[in-house]
């Protein structure tokens, strides 16, 4: 998955020629590589243990993480809030993408293209206040999207946290149960 998504462990981050951050055993740094644009490498750096400025990079805010890794078409696509969640879902056989931040969404043009490629599109953001607020905002604009959240009783705000807490089998089980529910409710074809 890391190779497929071009994610690398980073030792040192330079910003404008100066050392910005260095990886340690207890504070790793990851680099998401998005290729070259106008002959300049495009990177998004993730420093998960930081409280502020956990992400830095020179990637456009319009970049859709995981888009290049999508299959041509399929029954299901998940739009989630992070590259980490996209990669996890992909490892479970579920195509997924993520805007550059939870407070953004794909453009109308891209959404139309994705609707032509995937039969069902599910929106899976965090179950915290920010995630719920933006899912509701998106739902009002795009009624055909299927909204999904990790139930709060699991005390996991996103699918990656759920996986870490409950493991692969329980994660697959909750996904299958939700798909069965959607089919029963006739929200998914």
XYZ file of N, CA, C and O in Angstrom:
756
model
N 0.845 -1.202 0.000
C 0.000 0.000 0.000
C 0.877 1.249 0.000
O 0.608 2.208 -0.711
N 1.930 1.251 0.822
C 2.806 2.429 0.869
C 3.448 2.689 -0.485
O 3.545 3.843 -0.913
N 3.871 1.635 -1.171
C 4.460 1.806 -2.511
C 3.411 2.305 -3.497
O 3.678 3.213 -4.279
N 2.231 1.698 -3.452
C 1.147 2.081 -4.369
C 0.808 3.570 -4.232
O 0.580 4.260 -5.208
N 0.804 4.062 -2.989
C 0.432 5.452 -2.722
C 1.620 6.402 -2.616
O 1.444 7.578 -2.341
N 2.825 5.867 -2.805
C 4.059 6.663 -2.764
C 4.199 7.427 -1.446
O 4.333 8.647 -1.411
N 4.159 6.641 -0.357
C 4.325 7.191 0.990
C 5.675 6.725 1.510
O 6.010 5.543 1.418
N 6.433 7.673 2.052
C 7.785 7.384 2.490
C 8.017 7.859 3.911
O 7.423 8.842 4.357
N 8.924 7.171 4.606
C 9.405 7.618 5.900
C 10.406 8.746 5.639
O 11.240 8.642 4.749
N 10.306 9.823 6.405
C 11.148 11.006 6.187
C 12.032 11.227 7.412
O 11.539 11.187 8.541
N 13.318 11.442 7.182
C 14.239 11.718 8.294
C 14.270 13.197 8.645
O 14.197 13.580 9.800
N 14.414 14.043 7.615
C 14.539 15.483 7.841
C 13.679 16.227 6.832
O 13.653 15.888 5.661
N 12.997 17.257 7.312
C 12.189 18.119 6.449
C 12.865 19.482 6.395
O 13.155 20.085 7.438
N 13.092 19.933 5.170
C 13.669 21.256 4.964
C 12.584 22.183 4.437
O 11.787 21.797 3.596
N 12.574 23.396 4.935
C 11.637 24.409 4.466
C 12.453 25.655 4.140
O 13.128 26.201 5.025
N 12.416 26.049 2.873
C 13.201 27.194 2.401
C 14.687 27.063 2.753
O 15.337 28.011 3.165
N 15.210 25.839 2.627
C 16.634 25.597 2.854
C 17.040 25.399 4.298
O 18.203 25.121 4.585
N 16.098 25.522 5.224
C 16.397 25.347 6.647
C 15.725 24.089 7.181
O 14.650 23.705 6.709
N 16.335 23.470 8.205
C 15.727 22.297 8.829
C 14.442 22.734 9.523
O 14.458 23.627 10.371
N 13.337 22.104 9.146
C 12.024 22.412 9.720
C 11.657 21.397 10.799
O 11.108 21.746 11.839
N 11.953 20.115 10.530
C 11.615 19.053 11.479
C 12.492 17.843 11.209
O 12.936 17.633 10.077
N 12.723 17.068 12.261
C 13.467 15.826 12.125
C 12.691 14.709 12.794
O 12.130 14.889 13.883
N 12.695 13.566 12.142
C 12.016 12.396 12.658
C 12.775 11.817 13.847
O 14.002 11.850 13.882
N 12.028 11.327 14.833
C 12.619 10.610 15.959
C 11.841 9.306 16.121
O 10.794 9.106 15.486
N 12.321 8.455 16.999
C 11.648 7.175 17.233
C 10.200 7.377 17.674
O 9.318 6.634 17.284
N 9.943 8.401 18.467
C 8.599 8.619 18.996
C 7.816 9.701 18.247
O 6.681 9.991 18.610
N 8.443 10.283 17.239
C 7.758 11.282 16.432
C 8.158 11.115 14.964
O 8.984 11.861 14.430
N 7.538 10.122 14.302
C 7.879 9.868 12.901
C 7.327 10.949 11.981
O 6.417 11.699 12.352
N 7.898 10.999 10.786
C 7.434 11.927 9.758
C 7.231 11.121 8.474
O 8.048 10.269 8.137
N 6.144 11.423 7.766
C 5.831 10.714 6.527
C 5.724 11.713 5.390
O 5.223 12.826 5.571
N 6.142 11.287 4.219
C 6.034 12.110 3.032
C 5.157 11.437 2.000
O 5.366 10.264 1.674
N 4.148 12.160 1.517
C 3.284 11.676 0.442
C 3.762 12.349 -0.834
O 3.730 13.584 -0.937
N 4.175 11.550 -1.796
C 4.722 12.086 -3.042
C 3.654 12.064 -4.129
O 3.040 11.041 -4.384
N 3.450 13.209 -4.777
C 2.403 13.344 -5.793
C 2.953 13.563 -7.199
O 2.221 13.972 -8.087
N 4.241 13.311 -7.401
C 4.824 13.487 -8.724
C 5.339 14.901 -8.922
O 5.483 15.669 -7.966
N 5.595 15.219 -10.187
C 6.138 16.539 -10.509
C 5.095 17.389 -11.206
O 4.291 16.898 -11.993
N 5.138 18.679 -10.913
C 4.289 19.660 -11.577
C 5.196 20.817 -11.949
O 5.856 21.396 -11.071
N 5.262 21.114 -13.229
C 6.150 22.162 -13.741
C 7.585 21.928 -13.262
O 8.279 22.828 -12.828
N 7.985 20.648 -13.312
C 9.334 20.196 -12.971
C 9.696 20.369 -11.482
O 10.865 20.349 -11.122
N 8.701 20.545 -10.627
C 8.924 20.657 -9.177
C 8.223 19.490 -8.494
O 7.033 19.247 -8.729
N 8.961 18.760 -7.652
C 8.357 17.653 -6.918
C 7.270 18.171 -5.982
O 7.445 19.181 -5.311
N 6.157 17.449 -5.945
C 5.010 17.812 -5.117
C 4.939 16.868 -3.916
O 4.793 15.649 -4.089
N 5.046 17.427 -2.714
C 5.039 16.639 -1.489
C 4.023 17.180 -0.484
O 3.814 18.385 -0.394
N 3.467 16.273 0.263
C 2.662 16.620 1.439
C 3.310 15.882 2.604
O 3.396 14.656 2.608
N 3.782 16.625 3.578
C 4.492 16.064 4.719
C 3.539 15.979 5.903
O 2.843 16.942 6.231
N 3.525 14.810 6.536
C 2.632 14.540 7.666
C 3.467 14.250 8.912
O 4.276 13.324 8.933
N 3.267 15.068 9.949
C 3.960 14.908 11.231
C 2.865 14.644 12.277
O 2.369 15.567 12.921
N 2.457 13.376 12.431
C 1.255 13.063 13.219
C 1.298 13.413 14.698
O 0.254 13.671 15.292
N 2.450 13.454 15.313
C 2.525 13.697 16.757
C 2.472 15.179 17.119
O 2.333 15.529 18.286
N 2.567 16.039 16.145
C 2.501 17.485 16.413
C 1.076 17.905 16.709
O 0.120 17.355 16.173
N 0.948 18.918 17.529
C -0.376 19.481 17.829
C -0.783 20.492 16.752
O -1.941 20.588 16.380
N 0.184 21.279 16.265
C -0.078 22.281 15.226
C 0.817 22.001 14.030
O 1.894 21.434 14.164
N 0.380 22.441 12.877
C 1.145 22.292 11.638
C 1.568 20.840 11.417
O 2.726 20.555 11.157
N 0.591 19.931 11.517
C 0.873 18.515 11.289
C 1.110 18.218 9.815
O 1.711 17.211 9.490
N 0.607 19.078 8.940
C 0.807 18.923 7.501
C 1.479 20.166 6.947
O 1.075 21.285 7.270
N 2.470 19.952 6.108
C 3.023 21.037 5.311
C 3.296 20.464 3.923
O 3.400 19.246 3.758
N 3.414 21.312 2.948
C 3.728 20.819 1.619
C 3.496 21.865 0.554
O 3.084 22.987 0.835
N 3.759 21.457 -0.662
C 3.566 22.338 -1.800
C 2.537 21.768 -2.774
O 2.517 22.121 -3.936
N 1.668 20.920 -2.266
C 0.621 20.308 -3.079
C -0.575 21.258 -3.130
O -0.961 21.835 -2.114
N -1.162 21.386 -4.300
C -2.336 22.238 -4.474
C -3.469 21.790 -3.560
O -3.666 20.594 -3.333
N -4.232 22.744 -3.055
C -5.383 22.408 -2.215
C -6.453 21.662 -3.018
O -7.348 21.064 -2.439
N -6.357 21.687 -4.341
C -7.315 20.981 -5.190
C -6.923 19.521 -5.435
O -7.676 18.778 -6.049
N -5.763 19.114 -4.939
C -5.294 17.741 -5.131
C -6.226 16.766 -4.417
O -6.604 16.986 -3.269
N -6.577 15.695 -5.108
C -7.404 14.653 -4.519
C -6.499 13.451 -4.247
O -5.991 12.823 -5.171
N -6.303 13.159 -2.972
C -5.423 12.078 -2.550
C -6.041 10.727 -2.896
O -7.203 10.482 -2.609
N -5.253 9.865 -3.527
C -5.715 8.540 -3.901
C -6.367 8.469 -5.266
O -6.703 7.382 -5.747
N -6.544 9.605 -5.927
C -7.223 9.616 -7.227
C -6.471 8.788 -8.269
O -7.077 8.024 -9.010
N -5.152 8.932 -8.310
C -4.352 8.209 -9.308
C -4.363 6.698 -9.070
O -4.052 5.931 -9.973
N -4.725 6.265 -7.882
C -4.738 4.848 -7.554
C -6.104 4.195 -7.766
O -6.259 2.991 -7.559
N -7.099 4.956 -8.185
C -8.441 4.403 -8.366
C -8.510 3.467 -9.566
O -7.843 3.699 -10.580
N -9.372 2.447 -9.472
C -9.644 1.625 -10.657
C -10.475 2.435 -11.653
O -11.023 3.485 -11.304
N -10.581 1.943 -12.852
C -11.356 2.645 -13.890
C -12.818 2.818 -13.489
O -13.423 3.844 -13.782
N -13.379 1.781 -12.848
C -14.787 1.835 -12.458
C -15.021 0.828 -11.343
O -14.128 0.061 -10.992
N -16.242 0.851 -10.809
C -16.574 -0.104 -9.763
C -17.950 0.150 -9.189
O -18.627 1.102 -9.551
N -18.333 -0.731 -8.259
C -19.631 -0.608 -7.605
C -19.622 0.453 -6.512
O -20.648 1.027 -6.196
N -18.439 0.672 -5.907
C -18.388 1.511 -4.724
C -17.128 2.362 -4.710
O -16.041 1.891 -5.034
N -17.286 3.620 -4.316
C -16.175 4.536 -4.064
C -16.463 5.227 -2.737
O -17.587 5.678 -2.501
N -15.444 5.328 -1.897
C -15.575 6.061 -0.643
C -14.779 7.353 -0.752
O -13.623 7.339 -1.172
N -15.422 8.457 -0.401
C -14.723 9.726 -0.265
C -14.563 9.942 1.229
O -15.547 10.045 1.965
N -13.327 9.954 1.670
C -13.037 10.080 3.087
C -12.237 11.348 3.325
O -12.102 12.172 2.420
N -11.698 11.517 4.514
C -11.079 12.792 4.849
C -9.559 12.771 4.891
O -8.953 13.793 5.151
N -8.933 11.616 4.656
C -7.470 11.605 4.746
C -6.858 10.541 3.860
O -7.497 9.531 3.548
N -5.617 10.769 3.482
C -4.862 9.781 2.719
C -4.738 8.492 3.534
O -4.844 7.397 2.992
N -4.533 8.625 4.832
C -4.390 7.463 5.716
C -5.638 6.576 5.633
O -5.529 5.355 5.488
N -6.824 7.175 5.687
C -8.061 6.407 5.594
C -8.243 5.824 4.193
O -8.715 4.697 4.041
N -7.866 6.584 3.166
C -7.945 6.077 1.785
C -7.085 4.838 1.611
O -7.505 3.850 1.006
N -5.868 4.882 2.147
C -4.961 3.742 2.028
C -5.498 2.538 2.794
O -5.415 1.405 2.306
N -6.039 2.759 3.972
C -6.592 1.655 4.752
C -7.742 0.998 3.991
O -7.787 -0.226 3.852
N -8.663 1.806 3.493
C -9.792 1.248 2.744
C -9.313 0.500 1.511
O -9.817 -0.586 1.194
N -8.335 1.037 0.813
C -7.768 0.365 -0.350
C -7.189 -0.997 0.034
O -7.353 -1.982 -0.686
N -6.522 -1.070 1.194
C -5.959 -2.343 1.650
C -7.046 -3.372 1.939
O -6.782 -4.572 1.964
N -8.285 -2.907 2.139
C -9.432 -3.783 2.375
C -10.225 -4.031 1.085
O -11.307 -4.611 1.119
N -9.698 -3.551 -0.038
C -10.345 -3.770 -1.328
C -11.415 -2.755 -1.679
O -12.219 -2.987 -2.574
N -11.440 -1.618 -0.989
C -12.456 -0.591 -1.227
C -11.778 0.651 -1.796
O -10.983 1.292 -1.108
N -12.080 1.021 -3.044
C -11.474 2.227 -3.612
C -11.895 3.463 -2.818
O -13.060 3.600 -2.436
N -10.923 4.346 -2.558
C -11.218 5.529 -1.754
C -10.307 6.682 -2.154
O -9.174 6.476 -2.592
N -10.843 7.884 -1.995
C -10.085 9.113 -2.231
C -10.332 10.065 -1.073
O -11.256 9.857 -0.282
N -9.500 11.120 -1.019
C -9.688 12.127 0.022
C -9.276 13.488 -0.498
O -8.202 13.625 -1.083
N -10.116 14.497 -0.292
C -9.671 15.863 -0.578
C -8.470 16.199 0.304
O -8.128 15.445 1.217
N -7.859 17.317 0.052
C -6.642 17.709 0.771
C -6.903 18.015 2.245
O -5.976 18.048 3.041
N -8.160 18.237 2.617
C -8.505 18.435 4.024
C -9.978 18.109 4.223
O -10.755 18.092 3.268
N -10.339 17.875 5.462
C -11.717 17.509 5.787
C -12.696 18.649 5.526
O -13.885 18.425 5.362
N -12.193 19.856 5.473
C -13.064 21.007 5.253
C -13.247 21.320 3.771
O -13.830 22.335 3.431
N -12.730 20.437 2.908
C -12.878 20.613 1.467
C -13.629 19.417 0.892
O -13.799 18.405 1.545
N -14.030 19.579 -0.366
C -14.683 18.475 -1.072
C -14.219 18.504 -2.509
O -13.617 19.472 -2.975
N -14.504 17.438 -3.232
C -14.122 17.386 -4.643
C -14.946 18.400 -5.432
O -16.053 18.758 -5.028
N -14.420 18.841 -6.551
C -15.145 19.799 -7.391
C -16.373 19.126 -7.997
O -16.444 17.898 -8.108
N -17.336 19.934 -8.412
C -18.528 19.398 -9.072
C -18.150 18.631 -10.336
O -18.732 17.579 -10.627
N -17.175 19.138 -11.067
C -16.720 18.473 -12.295
C -16.157 17.088 -11.980
O -16.472 16.105 -12.650
N -15.319 17.001 -10.946
C -14.759 15.702 -10.579
C -15.835 14.768 -10.062
O -15.834 13.575 -10.376
N -16.779 15.285 -9.278
C -17.841 14.445 -8.752
C -18.662 13.840 -9.897
O -19.016 12.657 -9.852
N -18.939 14.626 -10.914
C -19.664 14.106 -12.079
C -18.877 12.994 -12.754
O -19.439 11.977 -13.163
N -17.578 13.194 -12.902
C -16.727 12.156 -13.503
C -16.772 10.878 -12.662
O -16.927 9.780 -13.181
N -16.673 11.022 -11.339
C -16.702 9.866 -10.445
C -18.061 9.170 -10.476
O -18.138 7.938 -10.418
N -19.135 9.923 -10.593
C -20.480 9.326 -10.699
C -20.594 8.469 -11.952
O -21.324 7.479 -11.956
N -19.885 8.861 -13.004
C -19.889 8.082 -14.231
C -19.052 6.809 -14.129
O -19.253 5.872 -14.908
N -18.161 6.756 -13.181
C -17.263 5.606 -13.030
C -17.688 4.635 -11.929
O -17.371 3.449 -11.988
N -18.372 5.150 -10.889
C -18.714 4.321 -9.741
C -20.217 4.365 -9.497
O -20.831 5.434 -9.516
N -20.784 3.173 -9.250
C -22.227 3.052 -9.084
C -22.728 3.741 -7.811
O -23.773 4.377 -7.807
N -21.979 3.591 -6.719
C -22.363 4.173 -5.434
C -21.182 4.944 -4.859
O -20.051 4.451 -4.867
N -21.453 6.130 -4.324
C -20.412 6.932 -3.693
C -20.814 7.185 -2.246
O -21.906 7.683 -1.963
N -19.908 6.806 -1.355
C -20.137 6.923 0.085
C -19.222 8.004 0.635
O -18.045 8.070 0.294
N -19.758 8.836 1.506
C -18.987 9.866 2.191
C -18.720 9.388 3.611
O -19.652 9.097 4.360
N -17.435 9.265 3.974
C -17.043 8.773 5.290
C -16.035 9.735 5.899
O -14.846 9.675 5.616
N -16.536 10.662 6.711
C -15.672 11.612 7.405
C -15.638 11.240 8.880
O -16.315 10.313 9.319
N -14.901 11.990 9.670
C -14.796 11.729 11.101
C -16.148 11.921 11.778
O -16.990 12.695 11.311
N -16.306 11.250 12.920
C -17.544 11.400 13.684
C -17.431 12.514 14.727
O -18.277 12.638 15.596
N -16.393 13.360 14.603
C -16.272 14.511 15.507
C -17.076 15.690 14.956
O -17.686 15.599 13.891
N -17.087 16.804 15.687
C -17.901 17.955 15.317
C -17.576 18.476 13.914
O -18.477 18.726 13.113
N -16.285 18.610 13.596
C -15.880 19.105 12.270
C -16.352 18.157 11.180
O -16.918 18.583 10.175
N -16.122 16.870 11.358
C -16.526 15.884 10.359
C -18.021 15.873 10.116
O -18.476 15.877 8.968
N -18.792 15.885 11.176
C -20.255 15.864 11.053
C -20.752 17.144 10.386
O -21.615 17.105 9.504
N -20.192 18.279 10.778
C -20.601 19.558 10.195
C -20.374 19.568 8.674
O -21.256 19.957 7.913
N -19.196 19.107 8.242
C -18.912 19.141 6.814
C -19.651 18.055 6.040
O -20.033 18.271 4.892
N -19.908 16.905 6.663
C -20.736 15.894 5.988
C -22.139 16.429 5.759
O -22.713 16.240 4.686
N -22.698 17.110 6.753
C -24.035 17.681 6.589
C -24.060 18.748 5.507
O -25.017 18.837 4.732
N -23.019 19.559 5.443
C -22.917 20.587 4.404
C -22.868 19.943 3.014
O -23.578 20.369 2.090
N -22.075 18.902 2.875
C -21.951 18.209 1.590
C -23.257 17.502 1.242
O -23.698 17.521 0.094
N -23.890 16.896 2.230
C -25.155 16.182 2.012
C -26.223 17.111 1.437
O -27.001 16.729 0.565
N -26.270 18.351 1.932
C -27.268 19.309 1.436
C -27.055 19.636 -0.040
O -28.011 19.906 -0.762
N -25.823 19.610 -0.493
C -25.508 19.935 -1.888
C -25.588 18.720 -2.804
O -25.806 18.868 -4.003
N -25.380 17.523 -2.259
C -25.298 16.301 -3.067
C -26.124 15.198 -2.410
O -25.602 14.340 -1.705
N -27.425 15.208 -2.666
C -28.364 14.300 -2.004
C -28.138 12.836 -2.348
O -28.550 11.954 -1.586
N -27.495 12.554 -3.477
C -27.320 11.164 -3.899
C -26.174 10.447 -3.192
O -26.065 9.231 -3.259
N -25.320 11.192 -2.490
C -24.210 10.554 -1.785
C -24.723 9.806 -0.556
O -25.646 10.261 0.118
N -24.113 8.684 -0.278
C -24.476 7.882 0.890
C -23.585 8.328 2.051
O -22.363 8.343 1.931
N -24.192 8.705 3.145
C -23.455 9.206 4.304
C -23.192 8.051 5.275
O -24.089 7.272 5.576
N -21.963 7.987 5.756
C -21.574 6.920 6.673
C -20.686 7.507 7.769
O -19.862 8.380 7.500
N -20.860 7.018 8.985
C -20.014 7.429 10.110
C -19.735 6.214 10.980
O -20.569 5.314 11.070
N -18.585 6.216 11.631
C -18.299 5.198 12.635
C -19.164 5.543 13.854
O -19.069 6.661 14.372
N -20.008 4.639 14.299
C -20.840 4.947 15.472
C -19.980 5.344 16.673
O -18.940 4.750 16.943
N -20.422 6.365 17.379
C -19.648 6.909 18.505
C -19.416 5.894 19.620
O -18.457 6.001 20.374
N -20.274 4.894 19.712
C -20.116 3.887 20.767
C -18.779 3.159 20.662
O -18.288 2.611 21.645
N -18.165 3.160 19.483
C -16.873 2.491 19.311
C -15.693 3.355 19.754
O -14.566 2.881 19.795
N -15.957 4.620 20.043
C -14.909 5.548 20.481
C -13.723 5.558 19.528
O -12.560 5.510 19.936
N -14.043 5.604 18.241
C -13.045 5.706 17.177
C -13.572 6.737 16.195
O -14.630 6.547 15.606
N -12.858 7.838 16.037
C -13.404 8.931 15.218
C -13.337 8.662 13.726
O -14.076 9.262 12.958
N -12.446 7.760 13.293
C -12.354 7.457 11.866
C -12.033 5.991 11.655
O -11.787 5.246 12.612
N -12.029 5.558 10.404
C -11.833 4.150 10.078
C -10.430 3.675 10.459
O -10.251 2.529 10.866
N -9.436 4.536 10.388
C -8.073 4.161 10.791
C -7.992 3.914 12.293
O -7.354 2.957 12.745
N -8.638 4.786 13.069
C -8.673 4.588 14.523
C -9.418 3.303 14.872
O -9.015 2.549 15.753
N -10.524 3.055 14.161
C -11.306 1.835 14.387
C -10.439 0.604 14.123
O -10.396 -0.329 14.930
N -9.735 0.615 13.004
C -8.868 -0.501 12.631
C -7.785 -0.720 13.687
O -7.518 -1.849 14.092
N -7.178 0.356 14.129
C -6.121 0.250 15.138
C -6.669 -0.317 16.453
O -6.012 -1.117 17.109
N -7.874 0.080 16.795
C -8.466 -0.331 18.072
C -9.042 -1.754 18.024
O -8.918 -2.512 18.986
N -9.683 -2.105 16.881
C -10.428 -3.364 16.820
C -9.849 -4.409 15.861
O -10.295 -5.555 15.869
N -8.901 -4.018 14.994
C -8.274 -4.991 14.103
C -8.974 -5.147 12.763
O -10.056 -4.618 12.524
N -8.319 -5.909 11.912
C -8.768 -6.100 10.529
C -10.137 -6.803 10.440
O -11.025 -6.348 9.725
N -10.298 -7.899 11.154
C -11.540 -8.674 11.028
C -12.764 -7.881 11.471
O -13.802 -7.911 10.807
N -12.671 -7.177 12.584
C -13.797 -6.373 13.068
C -14.077 -5.213 12.108
O -15.238 -4.854 11.885
N -13.016 -4.640 11.512
C -13.204 -3.551 10.545
C -13.940 -4.060 9.314
O -14.904 -3.434 8.851
N -13.521 -5.208 8.805
C -14.208 -5.806 7.637
C -15.651 -6.124 8.000
O -16.570 -5.868 7.213
N -15.861 -6.623 9.190
C -17.205 -6.978 9.640
C -18.128 -5.759 9.703
O -19.265 -5.820 9.230
N -17.637 -4.649 10.262
C -18.494 -3.459 10.364
C -18.804 -2.886 8.971
O -19.903 -2.419 8.717
N -17.851 -2.983 8.054
C -18.081 -2.511 6.685
C -19.137 -3.388 6.009
O -20.080 -2.883 5.394
N -19.005 -4.712 6.127
C -19.982 -5.631 5.529
C -21.369 -5.423 6.118
O -22.367 -5.435 5.392
N -21.439 -5.240 7.440
C -22.735 -5.003 8.086
C -23.385 -3.721 7.564
O -24.595 -3.676 7.344
N -22.581 -2.672 7.350
C -23.132 -1.410 6.851
C -23.627 -1.575 5.417
O -24.689 -1.058 5.057
N -22.881 -2.312 4.601
C -23.323 -2.550 3.216
C -24.633 -3.328 3.207
O -25.551 -3.005 2.445
N -24.745 -4.340 4.082
C -26.005 -5.096 4.178
C -27.150 -4.166 4.574
O -28.248 -4.245 4.026
N -26.902 -3.289 5.532
C -27.917 -2.329 5.974
C -28.356 -1.431 4.811
O -29.549 -1.221 4.598
N -27.372 -0.930 4.064
C -27.698 -0.053 2.937
C -28.508 -0.788 1.876
O -29.454 -0.235 1.312
N -28.137 -2.028 1.604
C -28.896 -2.816 0.613
C -30.326 -3.036 1.103
O -31.267 -2.955 0.330
N -30.486 -3.304 2.392
C -31.808 -3.503 2.957
C -32.628 -2.221 2.863
O -33.833 -2.257 2.604
N -31.988 -1.091 3.080
C -32.663 0.206 2.997
C -32.784 0.690 1.549
O -33.293 1.768 1.304
N -32.256 -0.096 0.601
C -32.266 0.215 -0.828
C -31.570 1.540 -1.156
O -31.970 2.254 -2.091
N -30.530 1.854 -0.391
C -29.747 3.052 -0.683
C -28.556 2.721 -1.564
O -27.859 3.612 -2.019
N -28.273 1.438 -1.736
C -27.110 1.029 -2.515
C -27.555 -0.042 -3.503
O -28.340 -0.927 -3.164
N -27.067 0.081 -4.707
C -27.471 -0.882 -5.743
C -26.421 -1.963 -5.903
O -25.259 -1.761 -5.699
